[in-house]
Coordinates of C-alpha atoms in Angstrom, one line a residue:
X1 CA 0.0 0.0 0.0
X2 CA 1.7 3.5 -1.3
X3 CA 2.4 5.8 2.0
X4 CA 2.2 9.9 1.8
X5 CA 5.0 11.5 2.3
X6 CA 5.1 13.4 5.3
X7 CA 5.8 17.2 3.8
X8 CA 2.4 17.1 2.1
X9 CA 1.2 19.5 4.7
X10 CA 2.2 22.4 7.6
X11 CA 2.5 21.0 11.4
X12 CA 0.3 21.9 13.6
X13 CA 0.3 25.5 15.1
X14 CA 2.7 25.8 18.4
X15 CA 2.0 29.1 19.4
X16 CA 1.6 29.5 23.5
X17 CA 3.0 25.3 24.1
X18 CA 6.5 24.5 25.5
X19 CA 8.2 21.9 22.8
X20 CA 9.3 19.1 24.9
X21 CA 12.4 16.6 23.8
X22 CA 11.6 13.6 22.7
X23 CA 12.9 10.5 25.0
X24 CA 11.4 7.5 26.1
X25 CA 7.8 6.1 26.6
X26 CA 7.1 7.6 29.9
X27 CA 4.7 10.7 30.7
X28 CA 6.5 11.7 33.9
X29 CA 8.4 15.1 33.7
X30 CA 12.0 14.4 34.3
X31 CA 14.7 16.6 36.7
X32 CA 14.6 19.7 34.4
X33 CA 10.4 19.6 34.2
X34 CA 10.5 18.2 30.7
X35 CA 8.1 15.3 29.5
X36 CA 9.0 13.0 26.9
X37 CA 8.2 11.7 23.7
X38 CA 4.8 10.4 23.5
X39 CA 4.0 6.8 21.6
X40 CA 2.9 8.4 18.9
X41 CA 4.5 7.8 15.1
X42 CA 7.9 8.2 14.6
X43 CA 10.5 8.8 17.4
X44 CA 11.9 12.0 16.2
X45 CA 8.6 13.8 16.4
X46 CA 8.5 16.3 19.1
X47 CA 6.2 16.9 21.9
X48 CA 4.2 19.4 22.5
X49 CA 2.7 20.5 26.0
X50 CA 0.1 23.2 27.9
X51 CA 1.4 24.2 31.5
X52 CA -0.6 22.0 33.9
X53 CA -4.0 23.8 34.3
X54 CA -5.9 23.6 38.1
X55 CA -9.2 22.7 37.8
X56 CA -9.8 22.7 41.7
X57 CA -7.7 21.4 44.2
X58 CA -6.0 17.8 43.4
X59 CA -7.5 18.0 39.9
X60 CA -5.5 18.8 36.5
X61 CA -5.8 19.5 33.2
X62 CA -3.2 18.5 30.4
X63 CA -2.7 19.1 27.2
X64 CA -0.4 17.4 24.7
X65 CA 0.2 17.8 20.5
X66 CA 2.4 16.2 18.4
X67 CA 2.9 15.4 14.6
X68 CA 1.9 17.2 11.9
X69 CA -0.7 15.8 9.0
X70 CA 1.3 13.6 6.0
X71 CA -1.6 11.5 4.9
X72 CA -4.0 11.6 1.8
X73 CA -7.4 12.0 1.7
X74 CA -8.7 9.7 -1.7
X75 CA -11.9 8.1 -2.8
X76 CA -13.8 4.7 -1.8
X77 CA -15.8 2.6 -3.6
X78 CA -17.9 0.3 -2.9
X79 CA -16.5 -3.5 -4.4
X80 CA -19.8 -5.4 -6.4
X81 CA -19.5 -8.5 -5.2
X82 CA -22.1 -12.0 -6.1
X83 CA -25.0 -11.8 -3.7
X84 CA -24.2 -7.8 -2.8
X85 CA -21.7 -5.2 -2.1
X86 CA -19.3 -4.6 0.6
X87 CA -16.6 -2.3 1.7
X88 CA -14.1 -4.8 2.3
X89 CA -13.5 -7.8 1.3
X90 CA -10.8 -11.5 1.5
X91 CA -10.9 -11.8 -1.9
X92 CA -8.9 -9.8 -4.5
X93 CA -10.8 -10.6 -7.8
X94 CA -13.6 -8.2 -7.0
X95 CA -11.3 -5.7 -6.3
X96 CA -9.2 -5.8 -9.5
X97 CA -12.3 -6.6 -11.5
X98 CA -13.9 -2.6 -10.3
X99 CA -9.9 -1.1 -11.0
X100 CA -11.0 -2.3 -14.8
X101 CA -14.0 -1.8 -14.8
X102 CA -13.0 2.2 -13.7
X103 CA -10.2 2.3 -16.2
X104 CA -12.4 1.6 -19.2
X105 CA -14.8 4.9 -18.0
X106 CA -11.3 6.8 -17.4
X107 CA -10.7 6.7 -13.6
X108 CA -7.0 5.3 -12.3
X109 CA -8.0 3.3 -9.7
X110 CA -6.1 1.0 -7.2
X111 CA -6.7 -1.8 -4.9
X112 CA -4.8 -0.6 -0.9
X113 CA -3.9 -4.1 0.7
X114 CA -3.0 -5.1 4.0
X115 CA -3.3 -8.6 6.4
X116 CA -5.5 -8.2 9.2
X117 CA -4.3 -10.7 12.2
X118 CA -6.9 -13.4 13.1
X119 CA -7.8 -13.6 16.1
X120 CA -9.3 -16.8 16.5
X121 CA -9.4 -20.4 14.8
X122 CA -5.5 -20.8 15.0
X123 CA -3.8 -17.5 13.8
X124 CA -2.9 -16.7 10.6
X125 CA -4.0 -13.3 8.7
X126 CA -6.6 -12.5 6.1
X127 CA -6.3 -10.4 3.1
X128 CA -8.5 -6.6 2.8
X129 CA -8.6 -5.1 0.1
X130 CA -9.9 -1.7 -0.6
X131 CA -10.3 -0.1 -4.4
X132 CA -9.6 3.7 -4.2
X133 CA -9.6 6.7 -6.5
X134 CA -7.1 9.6 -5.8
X135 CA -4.3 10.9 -3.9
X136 CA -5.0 14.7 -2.4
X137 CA -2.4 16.0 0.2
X138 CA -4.2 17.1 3.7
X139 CA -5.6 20.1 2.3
X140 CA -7.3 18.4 -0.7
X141 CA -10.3 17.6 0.8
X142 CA -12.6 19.6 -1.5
X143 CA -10.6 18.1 -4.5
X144 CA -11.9 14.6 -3.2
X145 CA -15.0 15.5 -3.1
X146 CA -15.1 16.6 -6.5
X147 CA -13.9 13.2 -7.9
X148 CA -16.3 11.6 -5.7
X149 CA -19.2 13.3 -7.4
X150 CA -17.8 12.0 -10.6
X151 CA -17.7 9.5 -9.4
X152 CA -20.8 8.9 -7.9
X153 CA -22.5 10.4 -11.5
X154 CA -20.7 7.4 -13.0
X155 CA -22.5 4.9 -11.6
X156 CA -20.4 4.1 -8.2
X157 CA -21.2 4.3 -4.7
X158 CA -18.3 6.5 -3.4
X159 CA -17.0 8.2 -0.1
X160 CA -14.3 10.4 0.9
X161 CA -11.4 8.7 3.1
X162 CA -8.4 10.3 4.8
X163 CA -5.9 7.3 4.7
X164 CA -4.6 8.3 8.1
X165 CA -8.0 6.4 9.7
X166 CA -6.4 2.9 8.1
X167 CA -3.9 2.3 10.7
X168 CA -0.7 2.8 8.8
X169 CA 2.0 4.5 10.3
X170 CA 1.4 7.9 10.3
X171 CA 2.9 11.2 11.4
X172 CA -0.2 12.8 13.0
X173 CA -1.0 15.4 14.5
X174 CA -2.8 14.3 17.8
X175 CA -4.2 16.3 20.6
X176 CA -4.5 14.4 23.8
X177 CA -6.1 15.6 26.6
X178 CA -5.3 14.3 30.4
X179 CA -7.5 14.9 33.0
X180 CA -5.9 13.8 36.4
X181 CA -7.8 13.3 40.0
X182 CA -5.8 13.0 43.1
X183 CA -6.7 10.2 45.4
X184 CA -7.0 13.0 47.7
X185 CA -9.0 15.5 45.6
X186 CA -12.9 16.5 47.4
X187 CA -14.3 15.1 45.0
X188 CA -17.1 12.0 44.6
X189 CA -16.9 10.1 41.0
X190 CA -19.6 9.2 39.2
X191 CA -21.8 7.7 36.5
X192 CA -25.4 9.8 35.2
X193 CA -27.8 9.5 32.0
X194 CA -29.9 12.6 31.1
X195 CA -33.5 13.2 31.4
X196 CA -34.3 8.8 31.3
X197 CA -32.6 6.4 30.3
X198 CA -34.0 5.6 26.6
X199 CA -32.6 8.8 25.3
X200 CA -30.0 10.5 24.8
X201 CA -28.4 13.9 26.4
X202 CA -24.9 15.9 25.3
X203 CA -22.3 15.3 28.1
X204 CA -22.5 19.4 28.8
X205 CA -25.9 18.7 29.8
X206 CA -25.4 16.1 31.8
X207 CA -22.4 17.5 33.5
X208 CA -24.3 20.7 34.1
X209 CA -27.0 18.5 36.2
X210 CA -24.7 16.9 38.1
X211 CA -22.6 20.2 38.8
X212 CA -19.9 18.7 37.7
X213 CA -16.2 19.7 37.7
X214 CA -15.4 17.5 34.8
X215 CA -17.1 15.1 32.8
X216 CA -16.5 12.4 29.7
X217 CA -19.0 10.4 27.8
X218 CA -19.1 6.7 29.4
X219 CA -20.7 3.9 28.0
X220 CA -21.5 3.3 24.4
X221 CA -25.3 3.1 23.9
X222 CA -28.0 1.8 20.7
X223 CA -27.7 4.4 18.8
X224 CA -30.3 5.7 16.2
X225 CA -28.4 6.1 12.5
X226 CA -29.3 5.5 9.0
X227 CA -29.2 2.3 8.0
X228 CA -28.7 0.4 11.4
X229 CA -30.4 -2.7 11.7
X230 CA -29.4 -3.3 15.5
X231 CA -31.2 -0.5 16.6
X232 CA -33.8 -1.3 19.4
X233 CA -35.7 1.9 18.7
X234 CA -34.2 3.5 22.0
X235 CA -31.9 5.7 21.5
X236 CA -29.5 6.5 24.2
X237 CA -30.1 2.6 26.0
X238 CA -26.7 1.6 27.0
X239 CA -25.1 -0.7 25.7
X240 CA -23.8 -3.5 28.7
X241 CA -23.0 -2.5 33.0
X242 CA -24.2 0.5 33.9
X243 CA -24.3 1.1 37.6
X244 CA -25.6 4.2 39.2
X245 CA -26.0 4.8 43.4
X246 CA -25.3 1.0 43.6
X247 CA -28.3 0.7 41.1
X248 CA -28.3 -1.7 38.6
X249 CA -29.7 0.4 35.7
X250 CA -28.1 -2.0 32.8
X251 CA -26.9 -5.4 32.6
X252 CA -23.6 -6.5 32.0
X253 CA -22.8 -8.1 28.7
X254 CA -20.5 -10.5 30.9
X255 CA -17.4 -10.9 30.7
X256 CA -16.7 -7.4 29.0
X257 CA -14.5 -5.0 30.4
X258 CA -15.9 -1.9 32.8
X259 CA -14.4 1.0 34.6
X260 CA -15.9 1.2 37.9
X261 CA -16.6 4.3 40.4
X262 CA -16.1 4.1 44.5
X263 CA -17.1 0.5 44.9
X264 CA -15.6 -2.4 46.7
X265 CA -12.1 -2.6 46.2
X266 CA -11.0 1.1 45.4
X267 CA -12.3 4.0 44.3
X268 CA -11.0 3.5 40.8
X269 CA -11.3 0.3 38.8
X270 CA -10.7 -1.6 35.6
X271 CA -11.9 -5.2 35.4
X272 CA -13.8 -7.5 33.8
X273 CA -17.5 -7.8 35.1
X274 CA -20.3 -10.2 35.4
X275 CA -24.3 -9.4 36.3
X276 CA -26.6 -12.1 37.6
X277 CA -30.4 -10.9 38.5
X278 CA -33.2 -13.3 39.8
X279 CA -36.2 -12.7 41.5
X280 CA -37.9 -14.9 44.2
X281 CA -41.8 -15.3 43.7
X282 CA -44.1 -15.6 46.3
X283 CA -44.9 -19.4 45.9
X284 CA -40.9 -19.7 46.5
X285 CA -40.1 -20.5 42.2
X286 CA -36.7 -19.0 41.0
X287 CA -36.3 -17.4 37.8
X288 CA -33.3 -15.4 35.8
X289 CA -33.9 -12.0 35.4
X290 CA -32.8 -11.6 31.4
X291 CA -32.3 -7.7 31.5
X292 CA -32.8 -4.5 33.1
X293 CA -34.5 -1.5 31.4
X294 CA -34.2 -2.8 27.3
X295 CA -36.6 -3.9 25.3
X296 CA -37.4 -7.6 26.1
X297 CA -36.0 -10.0 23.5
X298 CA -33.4 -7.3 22.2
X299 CA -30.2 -7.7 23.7
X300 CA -27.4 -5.2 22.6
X301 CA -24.0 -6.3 22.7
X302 CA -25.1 -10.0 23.5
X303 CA -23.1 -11.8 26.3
X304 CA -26.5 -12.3 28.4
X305 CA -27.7 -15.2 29.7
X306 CA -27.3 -17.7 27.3
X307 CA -30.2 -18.1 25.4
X308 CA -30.0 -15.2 22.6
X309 CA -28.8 -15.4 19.2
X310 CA -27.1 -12.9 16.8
X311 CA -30.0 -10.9 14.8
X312 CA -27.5 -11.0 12.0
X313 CA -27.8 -14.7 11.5
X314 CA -24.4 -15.6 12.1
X315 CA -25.3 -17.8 14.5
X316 CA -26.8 -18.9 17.9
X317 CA -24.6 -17.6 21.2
X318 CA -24.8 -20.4 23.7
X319 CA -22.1 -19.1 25.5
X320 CA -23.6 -15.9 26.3
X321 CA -20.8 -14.2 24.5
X322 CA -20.5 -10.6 24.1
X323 CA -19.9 -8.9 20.6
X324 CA -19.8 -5.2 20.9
X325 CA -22.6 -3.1 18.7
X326 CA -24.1 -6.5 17.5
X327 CA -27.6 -6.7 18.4
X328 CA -28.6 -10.5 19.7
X329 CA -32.4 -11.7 20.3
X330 CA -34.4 -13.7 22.4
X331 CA -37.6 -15.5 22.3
X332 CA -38.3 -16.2 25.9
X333 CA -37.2 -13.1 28.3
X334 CA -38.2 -11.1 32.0
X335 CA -36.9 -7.8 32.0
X336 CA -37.2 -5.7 34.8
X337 CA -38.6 -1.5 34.3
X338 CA -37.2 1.3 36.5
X339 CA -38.7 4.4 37.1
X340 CA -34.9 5.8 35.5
X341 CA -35.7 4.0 31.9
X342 CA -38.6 6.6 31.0
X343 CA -42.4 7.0 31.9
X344 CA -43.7 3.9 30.4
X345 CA -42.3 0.0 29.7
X346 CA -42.1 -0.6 25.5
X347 CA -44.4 -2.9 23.7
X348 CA -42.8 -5.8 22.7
X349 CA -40.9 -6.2 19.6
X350 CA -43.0 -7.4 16.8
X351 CA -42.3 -11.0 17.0
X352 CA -42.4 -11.8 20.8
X353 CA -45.4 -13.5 22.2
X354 CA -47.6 -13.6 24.9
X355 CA -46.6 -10.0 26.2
X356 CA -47.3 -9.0 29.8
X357 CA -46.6 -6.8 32.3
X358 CA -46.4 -7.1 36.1
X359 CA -46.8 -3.2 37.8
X360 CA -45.0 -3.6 41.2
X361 CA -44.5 -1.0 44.1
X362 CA -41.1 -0.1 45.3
X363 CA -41.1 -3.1 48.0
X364 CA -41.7 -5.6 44.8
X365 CA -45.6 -5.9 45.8
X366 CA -47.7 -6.8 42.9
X367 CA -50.5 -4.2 42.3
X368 CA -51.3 -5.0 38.5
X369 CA -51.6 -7.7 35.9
X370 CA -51.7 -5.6 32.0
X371 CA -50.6 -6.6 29.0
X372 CA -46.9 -5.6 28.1
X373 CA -46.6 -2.0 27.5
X374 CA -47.7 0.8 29.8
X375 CA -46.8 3.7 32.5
X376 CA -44.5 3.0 35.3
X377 CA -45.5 4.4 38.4
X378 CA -43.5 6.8 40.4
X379 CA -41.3 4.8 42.3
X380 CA -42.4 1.1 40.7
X381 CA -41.0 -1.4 39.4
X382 CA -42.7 -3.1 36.1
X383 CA -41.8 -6.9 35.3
X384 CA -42.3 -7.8 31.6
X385 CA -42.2 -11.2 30.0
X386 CA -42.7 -12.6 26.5
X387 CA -42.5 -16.2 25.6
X388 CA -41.7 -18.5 28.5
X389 CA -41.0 -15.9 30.6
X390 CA -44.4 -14.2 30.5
X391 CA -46.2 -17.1 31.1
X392 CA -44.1 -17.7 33.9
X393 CA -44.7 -14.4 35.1
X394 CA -48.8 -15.4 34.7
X395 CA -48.5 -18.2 36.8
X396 CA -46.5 -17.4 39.5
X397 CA -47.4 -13.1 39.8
X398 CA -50.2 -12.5 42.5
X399 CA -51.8 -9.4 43.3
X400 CA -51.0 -8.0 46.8
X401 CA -47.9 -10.3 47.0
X402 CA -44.3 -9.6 46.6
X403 CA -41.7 -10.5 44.8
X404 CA -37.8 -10.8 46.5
X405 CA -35.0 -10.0 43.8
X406 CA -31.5 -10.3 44.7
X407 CA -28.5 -8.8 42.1
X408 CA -24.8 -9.7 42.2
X409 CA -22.2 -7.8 40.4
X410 CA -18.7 -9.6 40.6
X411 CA -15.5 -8.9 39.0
X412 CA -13.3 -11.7 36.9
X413 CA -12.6 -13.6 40.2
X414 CA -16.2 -13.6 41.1
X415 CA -15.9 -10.9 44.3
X416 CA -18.5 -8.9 45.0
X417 CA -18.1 -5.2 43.9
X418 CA -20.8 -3.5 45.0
X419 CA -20.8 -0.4 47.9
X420 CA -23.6 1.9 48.7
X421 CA -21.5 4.5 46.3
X422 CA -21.1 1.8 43.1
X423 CA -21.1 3.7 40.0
X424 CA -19.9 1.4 37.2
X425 CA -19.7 1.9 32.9
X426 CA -19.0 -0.7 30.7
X427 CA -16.5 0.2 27.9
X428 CA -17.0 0.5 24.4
X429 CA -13.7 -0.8 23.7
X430 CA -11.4 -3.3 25.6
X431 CA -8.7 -3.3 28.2
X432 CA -5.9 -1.6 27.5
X433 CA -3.4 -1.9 30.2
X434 CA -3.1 -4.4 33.3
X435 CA -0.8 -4.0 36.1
X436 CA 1.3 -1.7 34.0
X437 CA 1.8 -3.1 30.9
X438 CA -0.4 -2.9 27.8
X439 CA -3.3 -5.7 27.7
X440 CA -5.7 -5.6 24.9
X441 CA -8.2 -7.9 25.2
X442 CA -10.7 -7.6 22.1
X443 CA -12.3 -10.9 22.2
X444 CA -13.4 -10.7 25.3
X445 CA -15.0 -7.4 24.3
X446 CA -16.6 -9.1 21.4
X447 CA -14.2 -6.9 19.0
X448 CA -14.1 -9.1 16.1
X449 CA -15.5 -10.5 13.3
X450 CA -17.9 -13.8 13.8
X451 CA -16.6 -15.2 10.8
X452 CA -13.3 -14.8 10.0
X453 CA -11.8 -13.6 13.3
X454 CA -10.5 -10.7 12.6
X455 CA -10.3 -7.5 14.6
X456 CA -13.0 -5.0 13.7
X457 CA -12.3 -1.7 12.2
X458 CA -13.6 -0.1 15.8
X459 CA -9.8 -1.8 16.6
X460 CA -7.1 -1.4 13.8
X461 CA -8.6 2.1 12.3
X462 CA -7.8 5.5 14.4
X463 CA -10.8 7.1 16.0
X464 CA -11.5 10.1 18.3
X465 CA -11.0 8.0 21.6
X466 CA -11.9 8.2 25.3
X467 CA -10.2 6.7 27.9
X468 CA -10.1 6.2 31.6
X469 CA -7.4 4.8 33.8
X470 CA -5.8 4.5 37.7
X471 CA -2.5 5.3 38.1
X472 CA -0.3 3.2 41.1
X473 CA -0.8 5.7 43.2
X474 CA -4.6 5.9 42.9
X475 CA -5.1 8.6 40.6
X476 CA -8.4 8.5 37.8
X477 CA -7.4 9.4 34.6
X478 CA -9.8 10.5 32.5
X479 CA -8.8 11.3 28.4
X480 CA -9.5 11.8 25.2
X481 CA -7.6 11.4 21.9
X482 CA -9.3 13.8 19.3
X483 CA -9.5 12.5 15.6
X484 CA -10.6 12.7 12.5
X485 CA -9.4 16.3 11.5
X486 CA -6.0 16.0 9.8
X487 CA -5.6 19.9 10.7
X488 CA -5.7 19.2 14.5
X489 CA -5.7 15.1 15.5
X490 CA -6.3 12.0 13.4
X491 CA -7.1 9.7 16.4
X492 CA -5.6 6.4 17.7
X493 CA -6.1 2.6 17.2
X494 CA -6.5 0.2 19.9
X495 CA -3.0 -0.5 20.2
X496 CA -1.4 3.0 20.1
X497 CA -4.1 4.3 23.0
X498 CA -3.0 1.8 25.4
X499 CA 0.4 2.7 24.6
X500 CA -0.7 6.4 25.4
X501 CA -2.2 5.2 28.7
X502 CA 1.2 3.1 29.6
X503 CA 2.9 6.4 28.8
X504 CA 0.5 8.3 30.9
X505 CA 1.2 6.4 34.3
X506 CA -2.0 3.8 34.3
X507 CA -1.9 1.1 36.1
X508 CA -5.0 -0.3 34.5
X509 CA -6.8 1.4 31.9
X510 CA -9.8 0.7 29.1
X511 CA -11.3 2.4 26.5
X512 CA -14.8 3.9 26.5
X513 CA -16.8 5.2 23.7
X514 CA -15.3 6.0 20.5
X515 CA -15.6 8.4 17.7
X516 CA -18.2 11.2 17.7
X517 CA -19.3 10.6 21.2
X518 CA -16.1 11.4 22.7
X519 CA -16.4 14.9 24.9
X520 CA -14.4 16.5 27.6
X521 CA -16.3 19.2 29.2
X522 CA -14.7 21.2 32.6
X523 CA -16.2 23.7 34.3
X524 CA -18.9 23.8 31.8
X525 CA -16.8 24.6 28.8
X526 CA -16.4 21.6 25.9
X527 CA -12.6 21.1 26.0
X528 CA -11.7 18.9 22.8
X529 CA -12.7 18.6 19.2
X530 CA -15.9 15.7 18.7
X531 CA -15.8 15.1 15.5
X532 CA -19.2 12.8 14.1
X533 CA -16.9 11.9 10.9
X534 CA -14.0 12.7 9.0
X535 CA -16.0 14.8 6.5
X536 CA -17.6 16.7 9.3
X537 CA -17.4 20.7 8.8
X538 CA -16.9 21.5 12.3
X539 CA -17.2 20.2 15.9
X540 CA -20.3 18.5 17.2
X541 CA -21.3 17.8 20.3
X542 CA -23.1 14.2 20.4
X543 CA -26.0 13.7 22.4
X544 CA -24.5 9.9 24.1
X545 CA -26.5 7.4 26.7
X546 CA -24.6 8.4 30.1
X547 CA -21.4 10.0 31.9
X548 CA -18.5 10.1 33.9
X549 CA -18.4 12.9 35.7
X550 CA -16.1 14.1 38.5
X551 CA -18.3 16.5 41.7
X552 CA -16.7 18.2 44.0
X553 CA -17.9 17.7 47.8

């Protein structure tokens, strides 16, 4: 695959930063107050830094640049393929059949080819191959999207791409931004969603309901866009843990890896983290609580309880394994309605039978028998079935009576991690580093393809990133990687942002949401660049699912 040279463009602006040496991977500032190099492209490139800015006692802001922009931006196109089309693809003769198929109407087109590792099934790599049109140095944006229309006029589905979003080596530039809490810092960490949770809320607002000193976006949620078939038709439902007050507000998608708030065990966590719910009727039968505040039947990121299967077809998950932004169903479900989801419980989705809903005080007490879809009182709890589990529901629900549920949250040992403080997010991405050292651990996070193994783009392409660690000594680091704007920051793959967060101090660190949902906001003012896409005109602050903020006492 051709590579850009890297004096296609200006560096980024320096004006009012300190150049810093490089050096080695460490983020500590030596003897003489300098920091060193970050992991970020080639060695020689130098870092840039903000003084340290006080955002209250025991909290700091950072800022760090480096690079300058090198890549190209160029035109996609979509590869016909037997059966349909698709963006990538294992096999080359679709590819080079389309680069003819373009020279004979007078486009130059090439095929950009690179292994992906396979991650399961023995090793080995697999073949992309991408068919492109064009080669526009970072200001050339405009140019692209010219050729695309011609593109697009000719017959092919098109889109603009900066190549610095493949992966490649690249030069930059990249803006990260440290936040840094102090063990000792007056301050209570925490997790919030907006108004309920079935929608969606920008982080300033959220932040700005909390009071908060600081706050990121947290979990990554079912998000409404064009085209999206796993979409449960609630926007803003998050997608795995989510763990308010000690509250279990969303179920895990167990196994997958979560950054927990003030429990058991620290106030700052990384781990991996499993959900159990069951409720107790009042004959003294047992049954599995499926979910918590979705839609029964629709379980996003999968990993529940063993029965669901991936709505895509590519086949049944007995294992109850997750596989991030895939939607999985169920025939047979209990899901349990808090007053937090919204003012009334969903109807079921179209193909679930036998709906019903059981309308329960705030002791578990029965008060109503309906059919499935309706207000939740103030303060209730609401109990829907389909399938098996709403005729279980019919036979064992009594008016008057109570039920007794009982929730356990455990970490990868199977302790216990709850406190009457819990706050807990799941991440949108994997681990990145354990006990110092970088650990990425994408299929447990369901971070690769069902059927060849590979990583997903979420993992090899850079993104706008968000990230949260704890350092040795007990410090929350909460960052984000701005991206797609070769003017400013082109993002990080997996790999590079846990080499940022190894560089950074973390002892243990994951990755949240990705792309255009990642926000800083302090002190009520948005301190990054979110960018929706890389064709975006300007920043855009995403409305996301829920929070991390940071209060002060």
């Amino acid at each position: 695959m051709p590579r850009p040279s890297r004096g296609l463009a200006a560096a980024v602006a320096l004006a009012s930063l300190a150049v810093l040496p490089p050096g080695a991977s460490a983020a500590a500032d030596d003897s003489s107050g300098a920091a060193q190099h970050m992991p970020l492209g080639p060695a020689d490139l130098q870092t840039v830094a903000q003084a340290p800015q006080t955002l209250a006692p025991g909290v700091t802001y950072r800022k760090f640049v480096q690079g300058q922009a090198s890549d190209l931006w160029s035109v996609e196109l979509e590869i016909p393929r037997p059966g349909g089309k698709s963006w990538q693809l294992g096999n080359r003769t679709y590819a080079d059949a389309l680069v003819r198929d373009l020279a004979a109407q007078g486009f130059t087109g090439r095929v950009d080819s690179w292994q992906v590792p396979v991650l399961t099934g023995g090793g080995g790599f697999l073949y992309e191959h991408r068919v492109r049109v064009g080669q526009f140095d970072p200001n050339g944006r405009a140019d692209a999207d010219r050729l695309k229309g011609r593109l697009e006029s000719a017959g092919h589905s098109a889109r603009t791409v900066y190549t610095a979003q493949d992966g490649f080596p690249s030069t930059g530039p990249w803006q990260v931004r440290v936040v840094t809490v102090d063990p000792t810092a007056a301050v209570a960490f925490k997790a919030v969603h907006g108004q309920d949770i079935r929608t969606t809320q920008s982080v300033r607002d959220m932040a700005a309901a909390a009071g908060a000193l600081v706050a990121v976006n947290g979990s990554e949620f079912d998000i409404d866009s064009p085209g999206n078939e796993n979409f449960s038709g609630h926007d803003g439902d998050p997608e795995g843990l989510y763990v308010q007050g000690n509250s279990l507000l969303s179920e895990a998608n167990n196994g997958r890896t979560a950054l927990l708030l003030e429990g058991a065990g620290g106030r700052v966590r990384v781990d991996e983290i499993t959900s159990r719910t069951q409720v107790t009727a009042p004959d003294g039968e047992v049954r599995q609580v499926d979910g918590i505040n979705r839609v029964p039947g629709r379980i996003r990121g999968c990993g529940g309880t063993g029965d669901d299967r991936r709505l895509d077809g590519k086949g049944a998950n007995p294992e109850a394994r997750p596989w991030r932004g895939i939607m999985c169903v169920a025939d047979d479900e209990v899901v349990v309605f808090r007053p937090e989801w919204g003012a009334s419980t969903p109807p079921p989705r179209p193909e679930a039978t036998g709906g019903v809903d059981v309308v329960m005080d705030g002791n578990w007490s029965v008060k109503e028998i309906r059919p499935a879809g309706g207000p939740i009182p103030a303060g209730a709890r609401v109990m829907q079935g389909i399938g098996a589990g709403a005729d279980w529901l019919r036979a064992h629900a009594v008016v008057g009576q109570a039920f007794k549920p009982g929730t356990g949250i455990t970490d990868s040992q199977g302790r216990p991690v709850t406190s009457p403080t819990l706050s807990a997010v799941a991440g949108g991405g994997p681990a990145l580093v354990r006990d110092g050292e970088v650990m990425v651990n994408t299929v447990a996070n369901g971070m690769h393809d069902a059927v060849y193994g590979t990583p997903t783009r979420a993992v090899i392409e850079r993104h706008p990133r968000t990230l949260a660690g704890v350092t040795a000594a007990g410090e929350l680091l909460l960052v984000t990687i701005d991206g797609r704007d070769p003017a400013t920051s082109v993002g990080v793959t997996v790999q590079e942002a846990a080499e940022v967060m190894k560089w950074l101090g973390a002892k243990d660190a994951l990755s949240l949401g990705i792309g255009g949902d990642t926000t800083l906001i302090a002190n009520g003012t948005l301190y990054n660049r979110p960018m929706d896409s890389w064709t975006a005109s300007a920043p855009t602050e995403r409305k996301v699912g829920n929070a991390v903020v940071v209060v002060q006492k």
